mmCIF file with all atom_site columns, C-alpha atoms in Angstrom:
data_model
loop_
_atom_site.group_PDB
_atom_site.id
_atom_site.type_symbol
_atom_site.label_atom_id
_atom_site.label_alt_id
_atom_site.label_comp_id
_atom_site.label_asym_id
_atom_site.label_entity_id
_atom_site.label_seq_id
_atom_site.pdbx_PDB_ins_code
_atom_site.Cartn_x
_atom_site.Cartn_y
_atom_site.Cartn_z
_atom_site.occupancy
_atom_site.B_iso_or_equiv
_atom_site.pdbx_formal_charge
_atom_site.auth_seq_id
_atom_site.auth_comp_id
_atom_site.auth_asym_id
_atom_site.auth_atom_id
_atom_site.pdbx_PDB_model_num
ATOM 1   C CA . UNK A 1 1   ? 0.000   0.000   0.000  1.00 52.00 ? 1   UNK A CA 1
ATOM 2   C CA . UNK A 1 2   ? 1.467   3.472   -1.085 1.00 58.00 ? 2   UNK A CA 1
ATOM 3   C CA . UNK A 1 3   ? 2.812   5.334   2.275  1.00 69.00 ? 3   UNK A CA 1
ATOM 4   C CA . UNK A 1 4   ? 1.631   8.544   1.341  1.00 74.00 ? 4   UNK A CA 1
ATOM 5   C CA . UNK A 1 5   ? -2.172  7.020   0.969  1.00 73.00 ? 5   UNK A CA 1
ATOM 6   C CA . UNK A 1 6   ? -1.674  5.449   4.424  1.00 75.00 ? 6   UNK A CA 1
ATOM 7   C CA . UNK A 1 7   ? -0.532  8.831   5.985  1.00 79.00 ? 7   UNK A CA 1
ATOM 8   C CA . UNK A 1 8   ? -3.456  11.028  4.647  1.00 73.00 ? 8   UNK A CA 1
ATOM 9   C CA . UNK A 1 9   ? -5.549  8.171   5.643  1.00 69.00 ? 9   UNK A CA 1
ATOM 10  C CA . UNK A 1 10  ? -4.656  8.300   9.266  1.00 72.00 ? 10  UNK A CA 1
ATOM 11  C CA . UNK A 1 11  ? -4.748  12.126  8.818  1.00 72.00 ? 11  UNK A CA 1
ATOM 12  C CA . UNK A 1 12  ? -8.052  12.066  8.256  1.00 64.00 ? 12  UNK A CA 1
ATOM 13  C CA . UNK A 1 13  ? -8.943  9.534   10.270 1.00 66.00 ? 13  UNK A CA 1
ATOM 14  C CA . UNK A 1 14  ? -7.373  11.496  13.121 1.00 67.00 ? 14  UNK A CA 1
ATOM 15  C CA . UNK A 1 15  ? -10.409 14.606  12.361 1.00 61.00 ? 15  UNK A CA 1
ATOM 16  C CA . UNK A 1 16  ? -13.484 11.707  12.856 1.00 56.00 ? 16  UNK A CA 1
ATOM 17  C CA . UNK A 1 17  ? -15.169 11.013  16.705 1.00 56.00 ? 17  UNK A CA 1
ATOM 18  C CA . UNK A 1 18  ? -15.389 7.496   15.203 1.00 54.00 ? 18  UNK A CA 1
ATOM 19  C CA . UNK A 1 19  ? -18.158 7.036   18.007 1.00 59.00 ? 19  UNK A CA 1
ATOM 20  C CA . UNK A 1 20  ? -20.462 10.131  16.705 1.00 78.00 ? 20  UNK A CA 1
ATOM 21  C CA . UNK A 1 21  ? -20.105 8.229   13.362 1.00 82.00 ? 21  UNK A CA 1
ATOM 22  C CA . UNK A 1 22  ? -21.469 4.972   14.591 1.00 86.00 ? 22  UNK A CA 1
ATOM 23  C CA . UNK A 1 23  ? -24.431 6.591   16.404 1.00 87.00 ? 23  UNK A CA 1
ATOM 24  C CA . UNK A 1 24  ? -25.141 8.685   13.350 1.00 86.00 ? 24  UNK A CA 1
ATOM 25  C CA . UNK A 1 25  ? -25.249 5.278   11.234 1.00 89.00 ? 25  UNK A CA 1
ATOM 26  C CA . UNK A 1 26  ? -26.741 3.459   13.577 1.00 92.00 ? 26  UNK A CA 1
ATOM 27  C CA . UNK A 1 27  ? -29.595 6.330   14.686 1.00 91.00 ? 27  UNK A CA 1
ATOM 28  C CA . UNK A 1 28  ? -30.414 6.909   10.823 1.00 90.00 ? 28  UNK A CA 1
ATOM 29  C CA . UNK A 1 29  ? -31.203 2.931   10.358 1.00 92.00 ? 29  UNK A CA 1
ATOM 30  C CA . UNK A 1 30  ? -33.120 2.742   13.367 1.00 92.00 ? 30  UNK A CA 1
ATOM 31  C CA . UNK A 1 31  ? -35.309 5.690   12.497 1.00 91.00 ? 31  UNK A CA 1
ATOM 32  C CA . UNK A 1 32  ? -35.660 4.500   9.061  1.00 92.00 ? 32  UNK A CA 1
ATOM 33  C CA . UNK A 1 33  ? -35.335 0.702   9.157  1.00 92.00 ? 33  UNK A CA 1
ATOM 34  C CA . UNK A 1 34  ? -37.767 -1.217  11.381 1.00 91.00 ? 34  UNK A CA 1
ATOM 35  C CA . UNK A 1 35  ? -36.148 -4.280  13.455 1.00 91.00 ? 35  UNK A CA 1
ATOM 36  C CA . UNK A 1 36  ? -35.510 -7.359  11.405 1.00 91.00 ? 36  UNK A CA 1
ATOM 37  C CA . UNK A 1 37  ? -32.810 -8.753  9.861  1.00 94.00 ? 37  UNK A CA 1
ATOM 38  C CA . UNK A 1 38  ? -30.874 -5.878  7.482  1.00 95.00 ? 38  UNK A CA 1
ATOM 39  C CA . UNK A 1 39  ? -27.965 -5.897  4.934  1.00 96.00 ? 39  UNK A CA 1
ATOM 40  C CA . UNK A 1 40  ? -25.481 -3.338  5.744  1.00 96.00 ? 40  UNK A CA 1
ATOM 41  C CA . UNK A 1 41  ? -23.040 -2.016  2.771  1.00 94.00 ? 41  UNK A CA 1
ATOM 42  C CA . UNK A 1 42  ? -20.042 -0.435  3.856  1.00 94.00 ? 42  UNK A CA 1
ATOM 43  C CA . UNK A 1 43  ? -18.023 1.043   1.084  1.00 93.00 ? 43  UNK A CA 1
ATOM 44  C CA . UNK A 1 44  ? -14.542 1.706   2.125  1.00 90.00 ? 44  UNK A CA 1
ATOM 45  C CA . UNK A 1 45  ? -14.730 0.162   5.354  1.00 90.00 ? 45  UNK A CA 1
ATOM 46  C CA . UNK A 1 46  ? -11.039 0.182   6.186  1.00 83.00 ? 46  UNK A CA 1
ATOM 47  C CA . UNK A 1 47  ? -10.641 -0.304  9.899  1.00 84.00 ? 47  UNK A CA 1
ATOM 48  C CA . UNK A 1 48  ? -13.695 -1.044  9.788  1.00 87.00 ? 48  UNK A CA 1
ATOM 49  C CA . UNK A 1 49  ? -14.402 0.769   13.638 1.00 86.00 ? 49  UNK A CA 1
ATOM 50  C CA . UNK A 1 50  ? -17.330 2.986   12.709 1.00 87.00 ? 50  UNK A CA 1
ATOM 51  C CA . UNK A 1 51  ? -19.551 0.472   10.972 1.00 90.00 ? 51  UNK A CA 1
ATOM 52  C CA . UNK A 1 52  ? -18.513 -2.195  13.791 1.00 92.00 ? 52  UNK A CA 1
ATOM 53  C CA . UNK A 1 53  ? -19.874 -0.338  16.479 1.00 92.00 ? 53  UNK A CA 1
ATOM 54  C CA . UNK A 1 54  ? -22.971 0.825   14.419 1.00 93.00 ? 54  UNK A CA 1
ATOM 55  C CA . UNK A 1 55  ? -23.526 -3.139  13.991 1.00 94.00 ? 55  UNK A CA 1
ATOM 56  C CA . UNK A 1 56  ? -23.103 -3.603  17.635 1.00 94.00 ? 56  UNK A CA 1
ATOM 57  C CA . UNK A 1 57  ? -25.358 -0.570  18.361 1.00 94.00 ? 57  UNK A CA 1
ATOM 58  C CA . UNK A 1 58  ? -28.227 -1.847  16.261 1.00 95.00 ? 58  UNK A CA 1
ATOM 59  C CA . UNK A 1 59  ? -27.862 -5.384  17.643 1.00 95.00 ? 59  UNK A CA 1
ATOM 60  C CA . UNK A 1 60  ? -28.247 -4.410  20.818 1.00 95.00 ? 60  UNK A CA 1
ATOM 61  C CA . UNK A 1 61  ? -31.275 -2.726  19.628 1.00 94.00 ? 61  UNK A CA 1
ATOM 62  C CA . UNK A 1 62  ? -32.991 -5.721  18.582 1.00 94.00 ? 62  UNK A CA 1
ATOM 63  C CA . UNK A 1 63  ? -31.567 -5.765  14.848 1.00 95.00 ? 63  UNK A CA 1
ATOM 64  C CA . UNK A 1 64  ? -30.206 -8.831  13.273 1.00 96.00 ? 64  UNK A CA 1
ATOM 65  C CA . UNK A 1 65  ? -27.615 -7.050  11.212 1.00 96.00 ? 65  UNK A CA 1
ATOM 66  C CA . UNK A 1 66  ? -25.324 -8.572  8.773  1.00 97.00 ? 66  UNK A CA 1
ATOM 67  C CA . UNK A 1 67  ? -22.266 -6.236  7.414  1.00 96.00 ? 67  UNK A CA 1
ATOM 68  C CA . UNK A 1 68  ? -20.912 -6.210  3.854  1.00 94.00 ? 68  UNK A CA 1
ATOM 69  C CA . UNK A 1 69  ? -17.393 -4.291  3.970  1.00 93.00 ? 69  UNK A CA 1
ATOM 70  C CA . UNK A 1 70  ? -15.168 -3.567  0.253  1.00 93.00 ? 70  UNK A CA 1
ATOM 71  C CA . UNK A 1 71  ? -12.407 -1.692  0.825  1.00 92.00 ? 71  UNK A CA 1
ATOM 72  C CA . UNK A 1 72  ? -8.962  -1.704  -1.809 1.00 90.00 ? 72  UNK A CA 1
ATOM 73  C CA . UNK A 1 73  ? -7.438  -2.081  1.951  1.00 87.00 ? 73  UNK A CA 1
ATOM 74  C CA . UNK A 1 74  ? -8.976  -3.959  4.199  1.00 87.00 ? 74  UNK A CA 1
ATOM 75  C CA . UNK A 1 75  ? -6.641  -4.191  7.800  1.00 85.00 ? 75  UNK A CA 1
ATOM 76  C CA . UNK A 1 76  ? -6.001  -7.393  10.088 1.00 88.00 ? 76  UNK A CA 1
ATOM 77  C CA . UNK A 1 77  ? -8.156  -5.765  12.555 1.00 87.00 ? 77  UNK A CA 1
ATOM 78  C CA . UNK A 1 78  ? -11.298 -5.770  10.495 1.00 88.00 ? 78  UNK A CA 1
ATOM 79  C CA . UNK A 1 79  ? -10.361 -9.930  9.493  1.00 90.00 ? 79  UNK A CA 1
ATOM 80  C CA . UNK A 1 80  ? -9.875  -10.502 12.826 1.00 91.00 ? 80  UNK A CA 1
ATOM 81  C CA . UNK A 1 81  ? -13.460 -8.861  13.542 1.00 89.00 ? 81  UNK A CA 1
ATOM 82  C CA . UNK A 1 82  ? -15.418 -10.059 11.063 1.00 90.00 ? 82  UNK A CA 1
ATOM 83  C CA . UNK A 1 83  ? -17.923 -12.863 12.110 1.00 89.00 ? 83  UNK A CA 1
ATOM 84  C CA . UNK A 1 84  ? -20.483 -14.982 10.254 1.00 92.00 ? 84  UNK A CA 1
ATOM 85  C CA . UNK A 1 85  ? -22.775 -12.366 10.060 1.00 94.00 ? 85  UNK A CA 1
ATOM 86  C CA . UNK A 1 86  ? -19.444 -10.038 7.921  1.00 95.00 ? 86  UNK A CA 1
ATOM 87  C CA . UNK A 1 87  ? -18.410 -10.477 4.481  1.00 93.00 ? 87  UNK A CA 1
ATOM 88  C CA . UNK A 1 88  ? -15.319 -9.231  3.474  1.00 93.00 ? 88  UNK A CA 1
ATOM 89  C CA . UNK A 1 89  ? -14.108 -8.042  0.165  1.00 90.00 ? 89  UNK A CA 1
ATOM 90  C CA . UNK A 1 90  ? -10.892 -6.427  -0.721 1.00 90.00 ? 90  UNK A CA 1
ATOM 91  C CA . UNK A 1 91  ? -11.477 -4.893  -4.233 1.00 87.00 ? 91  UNK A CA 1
ATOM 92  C CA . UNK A 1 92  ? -12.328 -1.455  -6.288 1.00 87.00 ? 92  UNK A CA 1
ATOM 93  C CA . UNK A 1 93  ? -16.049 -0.529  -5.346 1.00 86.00 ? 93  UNK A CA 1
ATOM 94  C CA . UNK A 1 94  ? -16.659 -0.715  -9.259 1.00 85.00 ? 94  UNK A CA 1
ATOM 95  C CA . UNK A 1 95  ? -15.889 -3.841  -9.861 1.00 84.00 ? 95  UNK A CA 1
ATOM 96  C CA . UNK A 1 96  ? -18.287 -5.052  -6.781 1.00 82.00 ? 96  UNK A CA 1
ATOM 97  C CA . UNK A 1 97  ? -21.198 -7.399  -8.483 1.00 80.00 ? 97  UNK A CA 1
ATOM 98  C CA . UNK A 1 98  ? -24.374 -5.665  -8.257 1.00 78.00 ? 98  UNK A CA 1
ATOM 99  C CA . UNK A 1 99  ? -25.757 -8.994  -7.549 1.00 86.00 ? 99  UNK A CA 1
ATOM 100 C CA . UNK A 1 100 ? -27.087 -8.420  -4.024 1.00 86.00 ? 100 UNK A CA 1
ATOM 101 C CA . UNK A 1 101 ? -28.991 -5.894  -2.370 1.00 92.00 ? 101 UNK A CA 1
ATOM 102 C CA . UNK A 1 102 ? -28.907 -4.153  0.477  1.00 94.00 ? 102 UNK A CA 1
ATOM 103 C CA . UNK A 1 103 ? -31.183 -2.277  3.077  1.00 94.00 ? 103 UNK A CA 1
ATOM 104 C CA . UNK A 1 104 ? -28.551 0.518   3.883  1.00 93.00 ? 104 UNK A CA 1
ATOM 105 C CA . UNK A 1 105 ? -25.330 1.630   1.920  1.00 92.00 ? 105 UNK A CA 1
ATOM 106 C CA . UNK A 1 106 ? -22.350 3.865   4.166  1.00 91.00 ? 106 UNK A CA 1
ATOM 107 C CA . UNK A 1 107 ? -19.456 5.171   3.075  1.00 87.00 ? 107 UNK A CA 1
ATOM 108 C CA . UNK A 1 108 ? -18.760 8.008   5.336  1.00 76.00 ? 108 UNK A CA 1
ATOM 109 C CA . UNK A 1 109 ? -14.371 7.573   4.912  1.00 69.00 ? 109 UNK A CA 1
ATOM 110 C CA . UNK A 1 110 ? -14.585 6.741   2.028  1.00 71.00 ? 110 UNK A CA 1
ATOM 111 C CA . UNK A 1 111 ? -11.736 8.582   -0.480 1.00 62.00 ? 111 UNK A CA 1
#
């Protein structure tokens, strides 16, 4: 991965409450959404931290939530993370398969 992509990564990174995210994500689906079992997209999910905790957040809400992540980087953290309710995919966006469908779409770091 190019070291100047990582550093204005974790620049930016460094401006988000990663926490305000979540709740933002997770307050917008539970206001829109009602409780059943949802398909979260996460484009550019890259550490992944923000859409994990707006999974948790919506679980323990009463949500059955299972999280989609594509990222061209996707870190050991997130791996580590992911569960059988996570699918992983480390590719462009664009050359995702618009084959599945989803309930709610993020991509709030997204470059």
């Amino acid at each position: 991965m190019n070291t100047s992509y990582m550093e204005d990564l974790r620049l930016l990174k460094s401006t988000f409450s990663l926490g305000n995210e979540a709740t933002v994500v997770a307050d917008a689906i539970a206001e829109a959404i009602p409780k059943r079992k949802i398909r979260l997209l996460d484009v550019g999910i890259g550490e992944g931290q923000a859409s994990f905790q707006a999974m948790d957040s919506l679980v323990s809400r009463g949500w059955e939530v299972h999280l989609t992540g594509i990222d061209l980087y996707i870190s050991q953290r997130v791996w580590k993370r992911s569960t059988a309710n996570t699918s992983l995919l480390k590719a462009d966006f664009l050359s995702f398969p618009a084959t599945e469908t989803f309930d709610a779409v993020v991509a709030t770091q997204s470059l």
